[in-house]
Amino acid sequence: MSKIGIVFPGQGAQYVGMGKEFAAQFDSAKAIFDLAGKSLDMDMSALCFDSSEEALQKTENTQPSILTVSYAIYTAVKEVLGLEPDAFSGLSLGEYTALVAADAMAFEDAVRIVRKRGQFMQEEVPLGIGGMAALLGVEREDVLKVCEEASVFGICEPANFNCPKQVVVAGELEAVKKAIEISKNYGAKKAVLLPVSAPFHTSMLLGAGEKLRQEMQKYDFKAPSHPVYSNVTGDRLDAGTDVRENLVKQVFNSVLWEDCVAAMVRDGITTFIEVGPGNALTKFIRKIDKDVDVYNVEKPEDLEALREKLKEAAHV
């Protein structure tokens, strides 16, 4: 029998108006926005629905807003479909949503933690010092060679293994720019700087990880009730894994998204549902494995269409 995996997006998926239709149509979704606002002492609905791109792009706002929207939509997915997913995962920030969905941490704790996470990550490296670049068309092993050669000019490390031949590198800005040039020698079809303000998922954020470790001591964590696949290991969290420490390591280690998806498929996941703003993960998964079914729920109409498709597949 086929199994369903729910996946949640990370930073970069945000846009003004995200989640608004779900909050208007589902009391359960609206309640999540209200709980987030109460937990952070701010109007989360106003931030997500009616603010500005500039406001949402502030990392300390981006992270709790995407978490809130993703989890609010997930509550509607469960309400309408009544399905019990077989596994969860998420890209970077999205891993927090996955852990909330798997009952490993309380939602109200998660939004507080990711707001601090955003602050710590942004503050660790001054603006203009670090950067990130997407390298398209370069083999995974060659990306490591690109980073090694670029490291002569400063820190340059692989940050995100998104899907075959799509890897993000990050580090000191001069070295990242050199990596763009060097990647052309390894067959890069496209290599561009990304509009981000810090070198996320590199050793340059070790200090941010330490601050996050201290912050997390304030909160309770439990073992996930469902399998959750970790960005740090690219595999299922073991029963004895320290969830706190795993999330700390995530701040300054590569995101192994391609590995997470491959591991979920290995473990029997045949249907993936991306829940939250944007559809980046849907695109990645289709490139990672062409034999799985992949759906995206971003708007209420997506949910209705999904219900019909899952009925045909005898999921619901």
mmCIF file of C-alpha atoms in Angstrom:
data_model
loop_
_atom_site.group_PDB
_atom_site.id
_atom_site.type_symbol
_atom_site.label_atom_id
_atom_site.label_comp_id
_atom_site.label_asym_id
_atom_site.label_seq_id
_atom_site.Cartn_x
_atom_site.Cartn_y
_atom_site.Cartn_z
ATOM 1 C CA MET A 1 0.000 0.000 0.000
ATOM 2 C CA SER A 2 1.263 3.459 -0.846
ATOM 3 C CA LYS A 3 2.327 5.862 1.895
ATOM 4 C CA ILE A 4 1.955 9.646 2.183
ATOM 5 C CA GLY A 5 4.691 12.065 3.200
ATOM 6 C CA ILE A 6 3.944 15.689 4.113
ATOM 7 C CA VAL A 7 6.697 18.233 3.458
ATOM 8 C CA PHE A 8 6.928 21.890 4.451
ATOM 9 C CA PRO A 9 8.788 24.785 2.744
ATOM 10 C CA GLY A 10 11.539 26.952 4.138
ATOM 11 C CA GLN A 11 12.619 30.568 3.966
ATOM 12 C CA GLY A 12 12.169 32.169 0.563
ATOM 13 C CA ALA A 13 8.620 30.912 0.050
ATOM 14 C CA GLN A 14 7.022 33.958 1.691
ATOM 15 C CA TYR A 15 4.772 36.478 -0.043
ATOM 16 C CA VAL A 16 2.174 39.025 1.045
ATOM 17 C CA GLY A 17 -1.264 37.421 1.301
ATOM 18 C CA MET A 18 -0.061 33.888 2.019
ATOM 19 C CA GLY A 19 -2.548 31.844 4.017
ATOM 20 C CA LYS A 20 -5.258 34.513 3.917
ATOM 21 C CA GLU A 21 -7.857 32.407 2.117
ATOM 22 C CA PHE A 22 -7.365 29.482 4.486
ATOM 23 C CA ALA A 23 -7.793 31.715 7.525
ATOM 24 C CA ALA A 24 -11.000 33.098 6.006
ATOM 25 C CA GLN A 25 -12.460 29.679 5.224
ATOM 26 C CA PHE A 26 -11.249 27.495 8.109
ATOM 27 C CA ASP A 27 -11.639 28.311 11.793
ATOM 28 C CA SER A 28 -8.853 25.843 12.570
ATOM 29 C CA ALA A 29 -6.429 27.768 10.347
ATOM 30 C CA LYS A 30 -7.497 31.133 11.767
ATOM 31 C CA ALA A 31 -6.900 29.778 15.270
ATOM 32 C CA ILE A 32 -3.259 29.047 14.351
ATOM 33 C CA PHE A 33 -2.715 32.632 13.201
ATOM 34 C CA ASP A 34 -4.295 33.883 16.428
ATOM 35 C CA LEU A 35 -2.131 31.563 18.536
ATOM 36 C CA ALA A 36 1.018 32.702 16.745
ATOM 37 C CA GLY A 37 0.098 36.347 17.317
ATOM 38 C CA LYS A 38 -0.573 35.745 20.990
ATOM 39 C CA SER A 39 2.671 33.794 21.411
ATOM 40 C CA LEU A 40 4.778 36.525 19.792
ATOM 41 C CA ASP A 41 2.721 39.521 20.945
ATOM 42 C CA MET A 42 2.206 40.676 17.368
ATOM 43 C CA ASP A 43 -0.501 40.573 14.700
ATOM 44 C CA MET A 44 0.575 37.563 12.639
ATOM 45 C CA SER A 45 -2.462 37.824 10.357
ATOM 46 C CA ALA A 46 -1.605 41.407 9.480
ATOM 47 C CA LEU A 47 2.039 40.477 8.844
ATOM 48 C CA CYS A 48 1.164 37.627 6.492
ATOM 49 C CA PHE A 49 -1.902 39.085 4.785
ATOM 50 C CA ASP A 50 -1.459 42.856 4.564
ATOM 51 C CA SER A 51 2.132 43.916 5.277
ATOM 52 C CA SER A 52 4.882 44.403 2.688
ATOM 53 C CA GLU A 53 7.490 42.238 0.978
ATOM 54 C CA GLU A 54 10.100 44.252 2.872
ATOM 55 C CA ALA A 55 8.544 43.381 6.229
ATOM 56 C CA LEU A 56 8.243 39.698 5.352
ATOM 57 C CA GLN A 57 11.830 39.525 4.135
ATOM 58 C CA LYS A 58 13.183 40.411 7.576
ATOM 59 C CA THR A 59 14.444 37.037 8.726
ATOM 60 C CA GLU A 60 12.964 37.387 12.206
ATOM 61 C CA ASN A 61 9.548 37.860 10.550
ATOM 62 C CA THR A 62 10.021 35.450 7.666
ATOM 63 C CA GLN A 63 10.631 32.392 9.775
ATOM 64 C CA PRO A 64 7.634 32.533 12.153
ATOM 65 C CA SER A 65 5.325 33.671 9.351
ATOM 66 C CA ILE A 66 6.144 30.736 7.060
ATOM 67 C CA LEU A 67 5.880 28.317 9.975
ATOM 68 C CA THR A 68 2.483 29.758 10.886
ATOM 69 C CA VAL A 69 1.097 29.676 7.353
ATOM 70 C CA SER A 70 2.352 26.149 6.721
ATOM 71 C CA TYR A 71 0.955 24.753 9.952
ATOM 72 C CA ALA A 72 -2.349 26.602 9.539
ATOM 73 C CA ILE A 73 -2.792 25.077 6.090
ATOM 74 C CA TYR A 74 -1.847 21.674 7.474
ATOM 75 C CA THR A 75 -4.647 21.873 10.049
ATOM 76 C CA ALA A 76 -7.080 22.460 7.179
ATOM 77 C CA VAL A 77 -5.578 19.551 5.234
ATOM 78 C CA LYS A 78 -6.185 17.228 8.172
ATOM 79 C CA GLU A 79 -9.680 18.611 8.713
ATOM 80 C CA VAL A 80 -10.795 18.179 5.112
ATOM 81 C CA LEU A 81 -8.969 14.987 4.166
ATOM 82 C CA GLY A 82 -8.900 13.244 7.520
ATOM 83 C CA LEU A 83 -5.691 11.510 6.505
ATOM 84 C CA GLU A 84 -2.917 10.344 8.811
ATOM 85 C CA PRO A 85 0.440 10.979 7.103
ATOM 86 C CA ASP A 86 3.118 8.312 7.263
ATOM 87 C CA ALA A 87 6.064 10.710 7.511
ATOM 88 C CA PHE A 88 7.085 14.371 7.641
ATOM 89 C CA SER A 89 9.991 16.495 6.538
ATOM 90 C CA GLY A 90 10.726 20.123 5.738
ATOM 91 C CA LEU A 91 13.417 22.203 4.092
ATOM 92 C CA SER A 92 15.487 24.052 6.709
ATOM 93 C CA LEU A 93 12.905 26.159 8.576
ATOM 94 C CA GLY A 94 10.277 23.711 7.316
ATOM 95 C CA GLU A 95 11.732 21.021 9.570
ATOM 96 C CA TYR A 96 10.261 22.907 12.538
ATOM 97 C CA THR A 97 6.798 22.658 10.978
ATOM 98 C CA ALA A 98 7.394 18.958 10.438
ATOM 99 C CA LEU A 99 8.309 18.493 14.103
ATOM 100 C CA VAL A 100 5.219 20.398 15.232
ATOM 101 C CA ALA A 101 3.043 18.256 12.961
ATOM 102 C CA ALA A 102 4.696 15.159 14.432
ATOM 103 C CA ASP A 103 3.972 16.333 18.008
ATOM 104 C CA ALA A 104 7.655 16.721 18.904
ATOM 105 C CA MET A 105 7.201 20.354 19.937
ATOM 106 C CA ALA A 106 4.316 22.707 20.654
ATOM 107 C CA PHE A 107 3.401 25.152 17.901
ATOM 108 C CA GLU A 108 3.497 28.158 20.236
ATOM 109 C CA ASP A 109 7.023 27.184 21.317
ATOM 110 C CA ALA A 110 8.116 26.681 17.719
ATOM 111 C CA VAL A 111 7.106 30.175 16.576
ATOM 112 C CA ARG A 112 8.995 31.717 19.487
ATOM 113 C CA ILE A 113 12.071 29.628 18.731
ATOM 114 C CA VAL A 114 12.159 30.370 14.999
ATOM 115 C CA ARG A 115 11.740 34.091 15.588
ATOM 116 C CA LYS A 116 14.847 33.957 17.768
ATOM 117 C CA ARG A 117 16.517 31.664 15.230
ATOM 118 C CA GLY A 118 15.961 34.290 12.557
ATOM 119 C CA GLN A 119 17.414 37.007 14.768
ATOM 120 C CA PHE A 120 20.457 34.925 15.704
ATOM 121 C CA MET A 121 21.178 33.940 12.103
ATOM 122 C CA GLN A 122 20.885 37.503 10.823
ATOM 123 C CA GLU A 123 22.956 39.036 13.610
ATOM 124 C CA GLU A 124 25.806 36.544 13.356
ATOM 125 C CA VAL A 125 27.220 37.868 10.087
ATOM 126 C CA PRO A 126 27.112 41.622 9.311
ATOM 127 C CA LEU A 127 25.340 42.675 6.127
ATOM 128 C CA GLY A 128 27.596 42.613 3.089
ATOM 129 C CA ILE A 129 30.012 40.042 4.504
ATOM 130 C CA GLY A 130 28.339 36.810 3.470
ATOM 131 C CA GLY A 131 26.267 35.548 0.582
ATOM 132 C CA MET A 132 24.732 32.541 -1.149
ATOM 133 C CA ALA A 133 24.656 31.379 -4.760
ATOM 134 C CA ALA A 134 22.675 28.752 -6.657
ATOM 135 C CA LEU A 135 24.678 26.508 -8.970
ATOM 136 C CA LEU A 136 22.576 24.752 -11.606
ATOM 137 C CA GLY A 137 23.854 21.914 -13.770
ATOM 138 C CA VAL A 138 26.819 20.950 -11.599
ATOM 139 C CA GLU A 139 27.205 17.393 -10.298
ATOM 140 C CA ARG A 140 27.144 17.001 -6.537
ATOM 141 C CA GLU A 141 30.745 15.827 -6.235
ATOM 142 C CA ASP A 142 31.886 18.692 -8.456
ATOM 143 C CA VAL A 143 30.201 21.240 -6.187
ATOM 144 C CA LEU A 144 32.572 20.099 -3.445
ATOM 145 C CA LYS A 145 35.499 20.750 -5.795
ATOM 146 C CA VAL A 146 34.112 24.204 -6.638
ATOM 147 C CA CYS A 147 33.913 25.064 -2.931
ATOM 148 C CA GLU A 148 37.425 23.767 -2.327
ATOM 149 C CA GLU A 149 38.850 25.937 -5.097
ATOM 150 C CA ALA A 150 36.837 28.986 -4.046
ATOM 151 C CA SER A 151 37.957 28.576 -0.425
ATOM 152 C CA VAL A 152 41.296 30.122 -1.387
ATOM 153 C CA PHE A 153 39.373 33.424 -1.370
ATOM 154 C CA GLY A 154 37.459 32.819 1.871
ATOM 155 C CA ILE A 155 34.875 30.500 3.378
ATOM 156 C CA CYS A 156 32.768 28.722 0.757
ATOM 157 C CA GLU A 157 30.676 25.673 1.614
ATOM 158 C CA PRO A 158 27.717 23.725 0.175
ATOM 159 C CA ALA A 159 24.591 24.963 1.950
ATOM 160 C CA ASN A 160 21.653 23.200 0.263
ATOM 161 C CA PHE A 161 21.571 20.014 -1.793
ATOM 162 C CA ASN A 162 18.100 20.657 -3.204
ATOM 163 C CA CYS A 163 17.879 18.151 -6.053
ATOM 164 C CA PRO A 164 20.143 16.672 -8.730
ATOM 165 C CA LYS A 165 22.345 19.370 -10.226
ATOM 166 C CA GLN A 166 20.832 22.134 -8.094
ATOM 167 C CA VAL A 167 22.992 23.063 -5.134
ATOM 168 C CA VAL A 168 23.326 26.280 -3.154
ATOM 169 C CA VAL A 169 26.737 27.336 -1.856
ATOM 170 C CA ALA A 170 27.366 29.974 0.788
ATOM 171 C CA GLY A 171 30.105 31.730 2.707
ATOM 172 C CA GLU A 172 32.138 34.900 2.493
ATOM 173 C CA LEU A 173 30.895 37.034 -0.380
ATOM 174 C CA GLU A 174 34.154 37.203 -2.362
ATOM 175 C CA ALA A 175 34.572 33.417 -2.198
ATOM 176 C CA VAL A 176 30.951 32.834 -3.229
ATOM 177 C CA LYS A 177 31.393 35.113 -6.236
ATOM 178 C CA LYS A 178 34.528 33.155 -7.173
ATOM 179 C CA ALA A 179 32.527 29.934 -6.856
ATOM 180 C CA ILE A 180 30.120 31.259 -9.477
ATOM 181 C CA GLU A 181 33.024 31.772 -11.882
ATOM 182 C CA ILE A 182 34.684 28.443 -11.048
ATOM 183 C CA SER A 183 31.432 26.505 -11.444
ATOM 184 C CA LYS A 184 31.416 27.300 -15.151
ATOM 185 C CA ASN A 185 34.486 25.068 -15.474
ATOM 186 C CA TYR A 186 32.373 22.211 -14.080
ATOM 187 C CA GLY A 187 29.462 22.574 -16.456
ATOM 188 C CA ALA A 188 27.239 25.047 -14.633
ATOM 189 C CA LYS A 189 24.302 26.017 -16.843
ATOM 190 C CA LYS A 190 23.451 28.871 -14.520
ATOM 191 C CA ALA A 191 25.104 30.297 -11.409
ATOM 192 C CA VAL A 192 23.666 33.314 -9.632
ATOM 193 C CA LEU A 193 23.879 35.158 -6.349
ATOM 194 C CA LEU A 194 20.724 34.807 -4.263
ATOM 195 C CA PRO A 195 18.949 37.790 -2.682
ATOM 196 C CA VAL A 196 19.663 36.752 0.902
ATOM 197 C CA SER A 197 21.439 38.633 3.641
ATOM 198 C CA ALA A 198 23.455 35.912 5.363
ATOM 199 C CA PRO A 199 25.433 32.723 4.537
ATOM 200 C CA PHE A 200 22.883 30.294 5.968
ATOM 201 C CA HIS A 201 23.852 26.678 6.733
ATOM 202 C CA THR A 202 27.599 27.278 6.878
ATOM 203 C CA SER A 203 30.252 27.289 9.586
ATOM 204 C CA MET A 204 29.967 31.092 9.660
ATOM 205 C CA LEU A 205 26.787 30.593 11.720
ATOM 206 C CA LEU A 206 28.339 28.484 14.476
ATOM 207 C CA GLY A 207 27.766 31.323 16.929
ATOM 208 C CA ALA A 208 24.096 31.541 15.975
ATOM 209 C CA GLY A 209 23.804 27.822 16.613
ATOM 210 C CA GLU A 210 25.219 28.225 20.099
ATOM 211 C CA LYS A 211 22.744 31.005 20.898
ATOM 212 C CA LEU A 212 19.929 28.813 19.597
ATOM 213 C CA ARG A 213 21.112 25.950 21.803
ATOM 214 C CA GLN A 214 20.787 28.172 24.851
ATOM 215 C CA GLU A 215 17.361 29.431 23.765
ATOM 216 C CA MET A 216 16.038 25.915 23.273
ATOM 217 C CA GLN A 217 16.737 24.968 26.855
ATOM 218 C CA LYS A 218 13.639 26.987 27.765
ATOM 219 C CA TYR A 219 11.327 24.598 25.901
ATOM 220 C CA ASP A 220 10.180 20.996 26.069
ATOM 221 C CA PHE A 221 10.639 18.522 23.237
ATOM 222 C CA LYS A 222 9.318 14.999 22.772
ATOM 223 C CA ALA A 223 10.117 12.109 20.486
ATOM 224 C CA PRO A 224 8.160 12.536 17.218
ATOM 225 C CA SER A 225 4.940 10.525 16.976
ATOM 226 C CA HIS A 226 5.615 9.932 13.261
ATOM 227 C CA PRO A 227 8.838 9.527 11.278
ATOM 228 C CA VAL A 228 10.574 12.842 10.634
ATOM 229 C CA TYR A 229 13.449 13.102 8.171
ATOM 230 C CA SER A 230 16.314 15.371 9.168
ATOM 231 C CA ASN A 231 18.108 17.920 7.002
ATOM 232 C CA VAL A 232 21.358 17.296 8.868
ATOM 233 C CA THR A 233 21.520 13.533 8.333
ATOM 234 C CA GLY A 234 19.339 13.243 5.245
ATOM 235 C CA ASP A 235 17.561 10.357 6.928
ATOM 236 C CA ARG A 236 14.933 9.436 9.479
ATOM 237 C CA LEU A 237 15.494 10.686 13.017
ATOM 238 C CA ASP A 238 16.434 7.822 15.316
ATOM 239 C CA ALA A 239 14.374 7.239 18.437
ATOM 240 C CA GLY A 240 17.247 8.406 20.611
ATOM 241 C CA THR A 241 18.062 11.550 18.603
ATOM 242 C CA ASP A 242 18.258 14.766 20.613
ATOM 243 C CA VAL A 243 15.815 16.924 18.645
ATOM 244 C CA ARG A 244 17.240 20.130 20.123
ATOM 245 C CA GLU A 245 20.802 19.304 19.143
ATOM 246 C CA ASN A 246 19.750 18.225 15.674
ATOM 247 C CA LEU A 247 18.077 21.617 15.087
ATOM 248 C CA VAL A 248 21.148 23.425 16.398
ATOM 249 C CA LYS A 249 23.397 21.556 13.955
ATOM 250 C CA GLN A 250 21.010 22.411 11.143
ATOM 251 C CA VAL A 251 21.921 26.110 11.467
ATOM 252 C CA PHE A 252 25.533 25.592 10.403
ATOM 253 C CA ASN A 253 25.392 22.358 8.377
ATOM 254 C CA SER A 254 24.331 21.619 4.806
ATOM 255 C CA VAL A 255 20.643 20.949 4.174
ATOM 256 C CA LEU A 256 20.499 17.464 2.631
ATOM 257 C CA TRP A 257 17.064 17.799 1.053
ATOM 258 C CA GLU A 258 17.738 15.489 -1.871
ATOM 259 C CA ASP A 259 18.838 12.832 0.634
ATOM 260 C CA CYS A 260 15.722 13.324 2.775
ATOM 261 C CA VAL A 261 13.421 12.708 -0.179
ATOM 262 C CA ALA A 262 15.429 9.688 -1.324
ATOM 263 C CA ALA A 263 15.281 8.215 2.186
ATOM 264 C CA MET A 264 11.515 8.734 2.373
ATOM 265 C CA VAL A 265 11.076 6.958 -0.955
ATOM 266 C CA ARG A 266 13.323 4.146 0.270
ATOM 267 C CA ASP A 267 11.033 3.778 3.271
ATOM 268 C CA GLY A 268 7.929 3.445 1.137
ATOM 269 C CA ILE A 269 6.646 6.992 0.622
ATOM 270 C CA THR A 270 5.006 7.093 -2.803
ATOM 271 C CA THR A 271 2.929 10.288 -2.469
ATOM 272 C CA PHE A 272 4.349 13.630 -1.382
ATOM 273 C CA ILE A 273 2.191 16.608 -0.428
ATOM 274 C CA GLU A 274 3.875 19.999 -0.078
ATOM 275 C CA VAL A 275 1.904 22.093 2.407
ATOM 276 C CA GLY A 276 2.532 25.826 2.678
ATOM 277 C CA PRO A 277 3.415 28.851 0.553
ATOM 278 C CA GLY A 278 5.096 28.304 -2.799
ATOM 279 C CA ASN A 279 5.856 25.105 -4.683
ATOM 280 C CA ALA A 280 9.657 24.851 -4.624
ATOM 281 C CA LEU A 281 9.674 21.470 -2.890
ATOM 282 C CA THR A 282 7.196 20.071 -5.401
ATOM 283 C CA LYS A 283 9.612 20.977 -8.195
ATOM 284 C CA PHE A 284 12.605 19.531 -6.322
ATOM 285 C CA ILE A 285 10.875 16.239 -5.564
ATOM 286 C CA ARG A 286 9.835 15.743 -9.179
ATOM 287 C CA LYS A 287 13.486 16.096 -10.177
ATOM 288 C CA ILE A 288 14.670 13.752 -7.419
ATOM 289 C CA ASP A 289 12.273 10.921 -8.221
ATOM 290 C CA LYS A 290 10.040 10.885 -11.286
ATOM 291 C CA ASP A 291 8.080 7.823 -10.113
ATOM 292 C CA VAL A 292 6.393 9.358 -7.057
ATOM 293 C CA ASP A 293 3.183 11.373 -6.995
ATOM 294 C CA VAL A 294 3.662 14.973 -5.862
ATOM 295 C CA TYR A 295 0.962 17.477 -4.923
ATOM 296 C CA ASN A 296 0.989 20.999 -3.570
ATOM 297 C CA VAL A 297 -1.503 22.638 -1.201
ATOM 298 C CA GLU A 298 -1.111 26.411 -1.146
ATOM 299 C CA LYS A 299 -4.698 27.578 -1.778
ATOM 300 C CA PRO A 300 -8.074 26.121 -0.689
ATOM 301 C CA GLU A 301 -8.803 25.097 -4.267
ATOM 302 C CA ASP A 302 -5.635 22.981 -4.221
ATOM 303 C CA LEU A 303 -7.092 21.105 -1.281
ATOM 304 C CA GLU A 304 -10.307 20.304 -3.112
ATOM 305 C CA ALA A 305 -8.400 19.078 -6.150
ATOM 306 C CA LEU A 306 -6.166 16.957 -3.944
ATOM 307 C CA ARG A 307 -9.139 15.346 -2.251
ATOM 308 C CA GLU A 308 -10.416 14.103 -5.600
ATOM 309 C CA LYS A 309 -7.001 12.799 -6.624
ATOM 310 C CA LEU A 310 -6.510 10.954 -3.342
ATOM 311 C CA LYS A 311 -9.982 9.450 -3.625
ATOM 312 C CA GLU A 312 -9.013 8.048 -7.002
ATOM 313 C CA ALA A 313 -5.881 6.597 -5.428
ATOM 314 C CA ALA A 314 -7.949 5.204 -2.503
ATOM 315 C CA HIS A 315 -6.077 7.254 0.105
ATOM 316 C CA VAL A 316 -9.273 8.839 1.488
#
